[in-house]
Short mmCIF file of C-alpha atoms and ligand atoms in Angstrom, two decimals:
data_model
loop_
_atom_site.label_atom_id
_atom_site.label_comp_id
_atom_site.label_asym_id
_atom_site.label_seq_id
_atom_site.Cartn_x
_atom_site.Cartn_y
_atom_site.Cartn_z
CA UNK A 187 -60.08 -17.42 -0.19
CA UNK A 188 -56.53 -19.60 1.99
CA UNK A 189 -54.74 -18.89 -1.06
CA UNK A 190 -55.44 -15.44 -1.52
CA UNK A 191 -54.72 -14.69 2.30
CA UNK A 192 -51.76 -16.14 1.81
CA UNK A 193 -50.39 -14.26 -1.46
CA UNK A 194 -51.15 -10.59 0.05
CA UNK A 195 -49.69 -12.04 3.25
CA UNK A 196 -46.29 -12.73 1.05
CA UNK A 197 -46.89 -9.53 -0.98
CA UNK A 198 -46.86 -7.51 2.24
CA UNK A 199 -43.54 -8.88 3.64
CA UNK A 200 -40.91 -7.04 1.98
CA UNK A 201 -42.73 -4.01 3.96
CA UNK A 202 -42.10 -4.66 7.32
CA UNK A 203 -44.25 -6.09 9.76
CA UNK A 204 -45.65 -2.39 10.24
CA UNK A 205 -46.22 -2.14 6.83
CA UNK A 206 -43.26 0.25 6.57
CA UNK A 207 -40.96 0.40 4.18
CA UNK A 208 -36.71 -0.12 4.69
CA UNK A 209 -35.65 3.49 4.67
CA UNK A 210 -33.25 2.77 1.99
CA UNK A 211 -35.50 1.21 -0.25
CA UNK A 212 -35.44 3.77 -2.92
CA UNK A 213 -31.53 4.02 -2.68
CA UNK A 214 -28.87 3.10 -4.88
CA UNK A 215 -26.62 0.98 -2.82
CA UNK A 216 -23.17 1.14 -3.13
CA UNK A 217 -21.41 -1.86 -1.45
CA UNK A 218 -17.09 -0.35 -0.92
CA UNK A 219 -14.91 -3.10 -0.14
CA UNK A 220 -11.79 -2.01 1.40
CA UNK A 221 -8.68 -3.61 3.55
CA UNK A 222 -8.56 -3.52 7.50
CA UNK A 223 -7.12 0.21 7.83
CA UNK A 224 -5.51 2.45 10.38
CA UNK A 225 -8.13 4.92 9.21
CA UNK A 226 -11.02 2.80 9.62
CA UNK A 227 -12.97 5.52 11.97
CA UNK A 228 -12.19 8.02 9.61
CA UNK A 229 -13.48 5.99 6.53
CA UNK A 230 -16.59 5.69 8.44
CA UNK A 231 -17.00 9.36 9.13
CA UNK A 232 -16.53 9.95 5.41
CA UNK A 233 -19.12 7.77 4.56
CA UNK A 234 -21.75 9.23 6.64
CA UNK A 235 -21.00 12.75 5.54
CA UNK A 236 -20.82 11.39 1.90
CA UNK A 237 -24.79 9.66 2.67
CA UNK A 238 -25.87 12.74 4.39
CA UNK A 239 -25.16 15.14 1.17
CA UNK A 240 -26.14 12.12 -1.41
CA UNK A 241 -29.71 11.03 0.42
CA UNK A 242 -30.47 9.00 -2.97
CA UNK A 243 -27.38 7.06 -2.00
CA UNK A 244 -26.29 4.17 0.84
CA UNK A 245 -23.28 3.16 1.18
CA UNK A 246 -22.02 -0.72 2.42
CA UNK A 247 -18.65 -1.08 3.80
CA UNK A 248 -17.29 -4.74 3.85
CA UNK A 249 -13.83 -4.89 5.11
CA UNK A 250 -11.19 -7.35 3.87
CA UNK A 251 -8.08 -8.75 5.78
CA UNK A 252 -5.18 -6.09 6.13
CA UNK A 253 -2.63 -7.64 3.73
CA UNK A 254 -2.05 -6.83 0.11
CA UNK A 255 -1.72 -10.46 -1.08
CA UNK A 256 -4.78 -12.03 0.89
CA UNK A 257 -7.27 -8.73 -0.55
CA UNK A 258 -5.90 -9.66 -4.22
CA UNK A 259 -6.77 -13.13 -3.54
CA UNK A 260 -10.43 -12.27 -2.76
CA UNK A 261 -10.54 -9.96 -5.56
CA UNK A 262 -9.22 -12.27 -8.03
CA UNK A 263 -11.41 -15.50 -7.06
CA UNK A 264 -14.74 -13.17 -6.85
CA UNK A 265 -13.84 -11.13 -10.09
CA UNK A 266 -13.35 -13.70 -12.09
CA UNK A 267 -16.77 -15.31 -11.10
CA UNK A 268 -18.17 -11.81 -12.49
CA UNK A 269 -19.73 -11.20 -9.06
CA UNK A 270 -21.68 -7.91 -8.55
CA UNK A 271 -21.50 -8.27 -4.77
CA UNK A 272 -19.58 -5.06 -4.61
CA UNK A 273 -19.06 -1.64 -6.25
CA UNK A 274 -16.26 0.11 -5.34
CA UNK A 275 -13.11 -1.59 -4.70
CA UNK A 276 -10.08 -0.38 -2.81
CA UNK A 277 -7.10 -1.20 -5.10
CA UNK A 278 -3.57 -1.59 -4.27
CA UNK A 279 -1.57 0.78 -6.60
CA UNK A 280 0.23 -2.33 -8.60
CA UNK A 281 -2.84 -4.38 -9.34
CA UNK A 282 -4.28 -1.76 -11.48
CA UNK A 283 -3.35 -3.12 -15.23
CA UNK A 284 -3.92 -6.40 -14.48
CA UNK A 285 -7.63 -5.80 -13.41
CA UNK A 286 -8.05 -3.53 -16.28
CA UNK A 287 -6.50 -6.12 -18.61
CA UNK A 288 -8.71 -8.52 -17.12
CA UNK A 289 -11.69 -6.20 -18.11
CA UNK A 290 -12.64 -6.21 -14.21
CA UNK A 291 -12.97 -2.10 -13.94
CA UNK A 292 -14.61 0.49 -15.35
CA UNK A 293 -12.85 2.59 -17.36
CA UNK A 294 -13.00 6.16 -15.81
CA UNK A 295 -11.26 8.21 -18.51
CA UNK A 296 -14.39 9.86 -19.07
CA UNK A 297 -15.12 10.73 -15.70
CA UNK A 298 -12.22 13.11 -15.47
CA UNK A 299 -10.94 15.97 -17.06
CA UNK A 300 -7.02 15.97 -17.99
CA UNK A 301 -7.00 19.11 -15.66
CA UNK A 302 -8.64 17.26 -12.99
CA UNK A 303 -6.15 13.85 -13.22
CA UNK A 304 -3.15 16.42 -13.58
CA UNK A 305 -3.61 17.31 -9.97
CA UNK A 306 -2.81 13.93 -8.59
CA UNK A 307 0.95 12.92 -8.30
CA UNK A 308 2.08 11.29 -11.40
CA UNK A 309 3.49 7.99 -9.75
CA UNK A 310 0.15 6.80 -8.98
CA UNK A 311 -1.84 8.23 -11.98
CA UNK A 312 0.99 6.31 -14.27
CA UNK A 313 0.34 2.86 -12.24
CA UNK A 314 -3.69 3.68 -12.57
CA UNK A 315 -3.34 4.21 -16.78
CA UNK A 316 -3.58 0.82 -18.83
CA UNK A 317 -3.38 1.40 -22.52
CA UNK A 318 -4.20 5.20 -22.47
CA UNK A 319 -7.36 4.57 -20.34
CA UNK A 320 -7.49 5.61 -16.60
CA UNK A 321 -9.06 2.57 -14.47
CA UNK A 322 -8.43 3.55 -10.69
CA UNK A 323 -8.69 7.13 -9.08
CA UNK A 324 -5.11 7.31 -6.39
CA UNK A 325 -7.04 7.61 -3.23
CA UNK A 326 -3.76 7.64 -0.69
CA UNK A 327 -0.21 6.82 -1.42
CA UNK A 328 2.64 5.29 1.03
CA UNK A 329 6.29 5.66 0.03
CA UNK A 330 8.94 3.59 2.52
CA UNK A 331 10.60 5.68 5.20
CA UNK A 332 12.99 5.24 7.81
CA UNK A 333 11.91 6.09 11.38
CA UNK A 334 14.38 6.90 14.71
CA UNK A 335 14.44 7.40 18.01
CA UNK A 336 15.55 10.44 18.50
CA UNK A 337 16.15 10.45 21.57
CA UNK A 338 18.38 7.72 21.34
CA UNK A 339 20.39 9.11 18.79
CA UNK A 340 20.73 12.32 20.63
CA UNK A 341 21.91 10.57 23.88
CA UNK A 342 25.03 8.88 21.55
CA UNK A 343 25.80 12.15 19.39
CA UNK A 344 24.75 10.42 16.11
CA UNK A 345 22.89 12.06 13.34
CA UNK A 346 19.86 10.25 11.03
CA UNK A 347 22.16 7.68 8.95
CA UNK A 348 22.24 9.21 5.00
CA UNK A 349 23.71 5.95 4.29
CA UNK A 350 23.11 2.38 5.32
CA UNK A 351 26.44 1.40 6.20
CA UNK A 352 26.15 4.69 8.86
CA UNK A 353 22.49 2.73 9.78
CA UNK A 354 24.46 -0.51 10.59
CA UNK A 355 27.59 1.57 12.34
CA UNK A 356 24.73 3.49 14.80
CA UNK A 357 22.72 0.63 15.70
CA UNK A 358 25.91 -1.24 16.80
CA UNK A 359 26.85 1.34 18.73
CA UNK A 360 23.57 2.26 20.69
CA UNK A 361 22.90 -1.58 21.14
CA UNK A 362 26.36 -1.94 22.58
CA UNK A 363 26.33 0.90 24.81
CA UNK A 364 22.22 0.35 25.76
CA UNK A 365 23.09 -3.55 26.70
CA UNK A 366 19.07 -3.82 26.60
CA UNK A 367 18.47 -7.47 25.58
CA UNK A 368 15.14 -5.92 24.25
CA UNK A 369 16.28 -3.33 22.47
CA UNK A 370 16.52 -4.09 18.55
CA UNK A 371 18.81 -2.12 16.21
CA UNK A 372 16.70 -2.21 13.29
CA UNK A 373 13.48 -3.76 12.04
CA UNK A 374 12.08 -3.97 9.04
CA UNK A 375 9.17 -6.04 6.71
CA UNK A 376 11.10 -9.56 5.47
CA UNK A 377 8.23 -11.72 5.54
CA UNK A 378 7.54 -13.29 2.55
CA UNK A 379 4.88 -11.52 1.04
CA UNK A 380 4.83 -8.37 -1.04
CA UNK A 381 6.02 -5.94 1.96
CA UNK A 382 9.02 -7.87 1.06
CA UNK A 383 9.23 -6.54 -2.48
CA UNK A 384 8.47 -3.05 -1.45
CA UNK A 385 11.65 -3.21 0.86
CA UNK A 386 14.25 -5.39 -1.00
CA UNK A 387 13.39 -2.87 -3.88
CA UNK A 388 14.37 0.00 -1.72
CA UNK A 389 17.85 -1.69 -0.93
CA UNK A 390 18.49 -2.67 -4.65
CA UNK A 391 17.68 0.55 -6.04
CA UNK A 392 19.85 2.67 -3.10
CA UNK A 393 22.69 0.24 -4.51
CA UNK A 394 21.55 1.09 -8.09
CA UNK A 395 20.52 -2.37 -9.38
CA UNK A 396 16.71 -2.65 -10.71
CA UNK A 397 14.26 -5.32 -11.39
CA UNK A 398 13.14 -4.25 -15.06
CA UNK A 399 15.38 -1.91 -17.23
CA UNK A 400 13.76 1.03 -18.90
CA UNK A 401 13.38 -1.28 -22.12
CA UNK A 402 11.71 -4.12 -19.55
CA UNK A 403 14.83 -6.28 -19.84
CA UNK A 404 15.13 -7.96 -16.25
CA UNK A 405 18.20 -6.67 -14.33
CA UNK A 406 18.27 -9.26 -11.70
CA UNK A 407 21.19 -10.86 -12.04
CA UNK A 408 23.43 -8.33 -11.38
CA UNK A 409 26.46 -7.21 -8.55
CA UNK A 410 24.24 -4.56 -7.37
CA UNK A 411 21.35 -6.69 -6.50
CA UNK A 412 22.85 -9.65 -5.18
CA UNK A 413 24.67 -7.01 -3.10
CA UNK A 414 21.74 -5.36 -2.11
CA UNK A 415 20.32 -9.15 -0.94
CA UNK A 416 23.09 -10.18 0.50
CA UNK A 417 23.58 -7.16 3.05
CA UNK A 418 20.15 -7.39 4.03
CA UNK A 419 20.71 -11.37 5.00
CA UNK A 420 24.15 -9.64 6.85
CA UNK A 421 21.61 -7.23 9.13
CA UNK A 422 20.35 -10.64 10.44
CA UNK A 423 23.34 -12.67 10.56
CA UNK A 424 26.39 -10.86 10.39
CA UNK A 425 25.78 -7.40 11.77
CA UNK A 426 23.65 -8.68 14.21
CA UNK A 427 21.26 -5.25 14.12
CA UNK A 428 18.32 -6.76 12.75
CA UNK A 429 16.61 -9.52 14.52
CA UNK A 430 15.23 -12.82 13.31
CA UNK A 431 11.81 -11.82 13.72
CA UNK A 432 12.25 -9.67 10.68
CA UNK A 433 12.08 -12.73 8.36
CA UNK A 434 8.12 -13.09 9.36
CA UNK A 435 7.35 -9.32 10.29
CA UNK A 436 5.31 -7.15 8.07
CA UNK A 437 3.83 -3.63 8.70
CA UNK A 438 1.89 -3.91 11.50
CA UNK A 439 4.63 -6.65 13.72
CA UNK A 440 7.21 -4.25 12.64
CA UNK A 441 4.81 -1.19 14.22
CA UNK A 442 4.23 -2.42 17.36
CA UNK A 443 8.15 -3.48 17.95
CA UNK A 444 8.82 -0.03 17.37
CA UNK A 445 5.92 1.13 19.13
CA UNK A 446 6.63 -0.48 22.38
CA UNK A 447 10.02 1.12 22.64
CA UNK A 448 11.98 -2.11 21.15
CA UNK A 449 13.95 -0.56 17.98
CA UNK A 450 16.27 2.23 17.05
CA UNK A 451 15.12 2.29 13.68
CA UNK A 452 12.35 1.05 11.61
CA UNK A 453 11.14 1.10 8.00
CA UNK A 454 7.54 1.54 7.50
CA UNK A 455 5.38 3.02 5.41
CA UNK A 456 4.17 6.74 6.56
CA UNK A 457 1.45 5.15 8.65
CA UNK A 458 3.16 4.54 11.74
CA UNK A 459 3.64 7.98 12.78
CA UNK A 460 -0.05 9.38 13.31
CA UNK A 461 -0.08 5.83 15.79
CA UNK A 462 3.51 6.39 17.61
CA UNK A 463 1.95 10.01 18.47
CA UNK A 464 -1.34 9.04 19.80
CA UNK A 465 -2.08 9.46 23.58
CA UNK A 466 -0.20 6.48 25.52
CA UNK A 467 2.41 5.49 23.17
CA UNK A 468 5.40 4.87 24.71
CA UNK A 469 7.44 6.79 22.03
CA UNK A 470 5.13 9.55 21.95
CA UNK A 471 7.47 12.70 20.67
CA UNK A 472 10.59 10.50 20.54
CA UNK A 473 9.99 9.50 16.68
CA UNK A 474 12.03 11.36 13.57
CA UNK A 475 11.05 10.01 10.06
CA UNK A 476 13.86 10.28 7.20
CA UNK A 477 14.40 9.26 3.81
CA UNK A 478 15.25 5.70 2.90
CA UNK A 479 19.26 5.67 3.03
CA UNK A 480 21.19 4.21 0.50
CA UNK A 481 24.56 2.28 0.19
CA UNK A 482 27.31 5.14 0.77
CA UNK A 483 29.11 3.46 -3.03
CA UNK A 484 26.11 4.59 -4.91
CA UNK A 485 26.96 8.44 -5.93
CA UNK A 486 24.87 11.16 -4.77
CA UNK A 487 21.95 8.57 -4.43
CA UNK A 488 19.82 9.66 -1.11
CA UNK A 489 17.94 6.27 -1.14
CA UNK A 490 15.00 5.49 -2.94
CA UNK A 491 11.12 4.77 -1.53
CA UNK A 492 9.05 2.31 -3.32
CA UNK A 493 5.56 3.70 -4.37
CA UNK A 494 3.02 2.18 -2.30
CA UNK A 495 -0.53 3.32 -1.78
CA UNK A 496 -4.30 2.67 -2.76
CA UNK A 497 -6.32 3.61 -5.53
CA UNK A 498 -10.54 3.39 -5.73
CA UNK A 499 -11.86 1.66 -9.12
CA UNK A 500 -15.49 0.32 -9.88
CA UNK A 501 -16.60 -3.07 -10.65
CA UNK A 502 -17.10 -3.68 -14.10
CA UNK A 503 -20.34 -5.41 -13.45
CA UNK A 504 -21.71 -3.36 -10.50
CA UNK A 505 -25.52 -2.38 -10.79
CA UNK A 506 -25.07 1.22 -9.78
CA UNK A 507 -21.66 2.50 -11.88
CA UNK A 508 -23.22 6.30 -11.64
CA UNK A 509 -23.68 5.85 -7.50
CA UNK A 510 -20.37 4.46 -7.15
CA UNK A 511 -18.52 7.19 -9.21
CA UNK A 512 -20.35 9.56 -6.95
CA UNK A 513 -18.62 7.99 -4.12
CA UNK A 514 -15.59 7.15 -5.88
CA UNK A 515 -15.14 11.08 -6.73
CA UNK A 516 -15.91 11.94 -3.05
CA UNK A 517 -13.50 10.07 -1.23
CA UNK A 518 -11.01 10.74 -3.51
CA UNK A 519 -11.37 14.15 -3.42
CA UNK A 520 -9.65 17.23 -1.47
CA UNK A 521 -11.67 17.12 1.88
CA UNK A 522 -11.52 13.77 2.24
CA UNK A 523 -7.86 13.01 1.27
CA UNK A 524 -7.10 16.28 3.65
CA UNK A 525 -9.23 14.13 6.38
CA UNK A 526 -7.44 10.93 6.06
CA UNK A 527 -4.37 12.63 6.39
CA UNK A 528 -5.08 14.35 9.46
CA UNK A 529 -7.09 11.89 11.45
CA UNK A 530 -5.44 8.68 9.97
CA UNK A 531 -2.20 9.63 8.89
CA UNK A 532 -2.75 8.59 4.84
CA UNK A 533 -0.51 10.56 2.59
CA UNK A 534 -2.64 12.37 -0.07
CA UNK A 535 -2.65 11.57 -3.55
CA UNK A 536 -3.64 15.03 -4.50
CA UNK A 537 -0.08 17.53 -4.79
CA UNK A 538 -2.78 20.48 -3.51
CA UNK A 539 -3.49 18.74 0.36
CA UNK A 540 0.51 18.98 0.84
CA UNK A 541 0.16 22.55 0.80
CA UNK A 542 -3.00 22.89 2.91
CA UNK A 543 -2.15 25.25 6.08
CA UNK A 544 -3.95 22.96 8.61
CA UNK A 545 -2.18 19.71 7.78
CA UNK A 546 0.72 21.42 7.71
CA UNK A 547 0.32 22.81 11.60
CA UNK A 548 -0.97 19.36 12.55
CA UNK A 549 1.88 17.37 11.03
CA UNK A 550 4.77 19.64 9.87
CA UNK A 551 7.02 17.00 8.98
CA UNK A 552 4.47 16.41 5.84
CA UNK A 553 7.11 19.20 4.24
CA UNK A 554 10.06 17.11 4.20
CA UNK A 555 7.68 13.70 3.45
CA UNK A 556 6.60 15.92 0.19
CA UNK A 557 9.63 15.16 -2.12
CA UNK A 558 10.08 11.62 -0.80
CA UNK A 559 6.88 10.82 -1.51
CA UNK A 560 6.60 12.54 -5.05
CA UNK A 561 9.80 11.18 -6.11
CA UNK A 562 8.79 7.34 -4.99
CA UNK A 563 9.45 4.67 -7.44
CA UNK A 564 6.78 2.44 -8.73
CA UNK A 565 6.95 -1.45 -8.99
CA UNK A 566 7.31 -2.50 -12.58
CA UNK A 567 3.54 -0.78 -14.55
CA UNK A 568 2.41 -4.37 -15.79
CA UNK A 569 -0.72 -6.55 -16.16
CA UNK A 570 1.88 -9.39 -15.03
CA UNK A 571 3.18 -7.86 -12.13
CA UNK A 572 1.73 -10.38 -9.71
CA UNK A 573 2.94 -13.06 -11.78
CA UNK A 574 6.60 -11.77 -11.32
CA UNK A 575 6.36 -10.68 -7.67
CA UNK A 576 5.33 -14.52 -6.22
CA UNK A 577 8.50 -15.36 -7.92
CA UNK A 578 10.66 -12.12 -6.07
CA UNK A 579 8.84 -13.09 -2.43
CA UNK A 580 10.30 -16.71 -2.84
CA UNK A 581 13.69 -15.66 -4.05
CA UNK A 582 14.00 -12.71 -1.74
CA UNK A 583 12.89 -14.56 1.18
CA UNK A 584 15.17 -17.75 0.41
CA UNK A 585 18.13 -14.81 0.14
CA UNK A 586 17.55 -13.05 3.12
CA UNK A 587 17.18 -15.91 5.07
CA UNK A 588 20.31 -17.67 3.79
CA UNK A 589 18.46 -20.96 2.04
CA UNK A 590 20.12 -19.82 -0.75
CA UNK A 591 22.88 -17.64 -1.86
CA UNK A 592 22.05 -14.38 -3.13
CA UNK A 593 23.37 -15.15 -6.42
CA UNK A 594 21.70 -18.36 -6.98
CA UNK A 595 18.28 -16.43 -5.74
CA UNK A 596 18.52 -13.94 -8.77
CA UNK A 597 19.39 -16.39 -11.45
CA UNK A 598 16.40 -18.58 -10.37
CA UNK A 599 14.63 -15.25 -10.50
CA UNK A 600 15.84 -14.20 -13.60
CA UNK A 601 14.90 -17.34 -15.34
CA UNK A 602 11.07 -17.49 -14.38
CA UNK A 603 10.76 -13.59 -14.73
CA UNK A 604 12.37 -14.31 -18.46
CA UNK A 605 9.68 -16.22 -19.34
CA UNK A 606 6.77 -14.20 -17.33
CA UNK A 607 8.06 -11.90 -19.73
CA UNK A 608 7.69 -13.94 -23.05
CA UNK A 609 4.11 -14.65 -21.73
CA UNK A 610 3.71 -10.41 -21.72
CA UNK A 611 5.03 -10.29 -25.66
CA UNK A 612 2.87 -13.03 -26.57
CA UNK A 613 0.05 -11.71 -24.87
CA UNK A 614 0.47 -8.21 -26.62
CA UNK A 615 1.18 -9.93 -30.28
CA UNK A 616 -2.35 -11.01 -29.67
CA UNK A 617 -3.68 -7.44 -29.35
C1 LIG B 913 1.35 -0.78 1.40
C2 LIG B 913 1.31 -0.04 0.81
C3 LIG B 913 1.14 -1.05 -0.75
C4 LIG B 913 2.01 -2.46 -0.71
C5 LIG B 913 2.22 -2.95 0.48
C6 LIG B 913 2.82 -3.83 0.85
O1 LIG B 913 -0.30 -1.34 1.40
O2 LIG B 913 0.68 0.94 0.05
O3 LIG B 913 1.46 -0.67 -1.85
O4 LIG B 913 1.95 -3.10 -1.63
O5 LIG B 913 1.92 -1.88 1.71
O6 LIG B 913 2.24 -4.64 1.98
#
């Protein structure tokens, strides 16, 4: 009798103390992983809207650390272990080929028509395609831009710089005249991490250089590359327009410095603009945005932004791929991209959103930003990118810190990247 009672009680347990079932018991649960982000509230609101319209699906949001490198580490560890603990993942634009090759992502090609795919910006679509199949859907895009203090430039009769030389000259002029020990000239992301590769590429490409050429060969051993890295080092050590703290700075720390009114120029992604306009911001109404300048001897190049941004992919081991897809479809749809653009400053991956009258009305500078975003250049699109990036991060960091000469740093990087390229060739041969 006692045994029977215990068994009956055990059977009743999942139904809750009063015999009620959990409200989500009949729903498919989609676990959505993404990094800690400025748009956290908007993402939450969109999830609620989705759940409202899809009563058979429950979404659980799980937040990862803010930096792309830490998130990558998390995914590699868990996906290698075939984890099915999460369904939808926000992927950095540089990871899709690597994750697709490893067999960690659902092939989404059959879920989207060609017509639907053509509504997204080309750069992220290329980055999300591996062996002709689409493995992730572009969510929002990033492109490096130059922020400047309108009030300070106006005070000294200066225009926003269109060359890097002008940037240095104007920063020196303002710093000398202001005599404010708390004002820096130019802050950017120089910490040894992925962000440094993005920034260095803008200087390198702004000088006509490249990491890989169109044939996929390493082109680092080139005076245009060493020149660009030497210039980055000189910004800190020779021209004194960038403080040494840039060598440990990431997006958020530079945004805080600039946001406190402590820098004339800042290189960052577009998300920062919205935050500067918030109530209580020290630089509200004082900030302008323009394309990253290039070097003056680089014929006609108006600066080249690095393409960044985030995609949504589905875990190959998800237990609810259809529910996961419905969520991805909603989050990457027009309505969500518009909400993220207006409320959080995330730049849409769908081209049509850029002509949305409400968005243009609220953020007029989106019109000038569009050509910068549409022409932003990706980092090398290869499953081996993260291996290359490890090399670039450490050699670029050594060069800007003066630990190695740029020539020595690029020749070391060139040798290691040649090895990675050989590995990638052997991998392709294996089929
Ligand atoms: C931003 C970009 C991403 C880039 C990262 C570097 O999150 O969207 O593509 O890799 O910054 O820090």
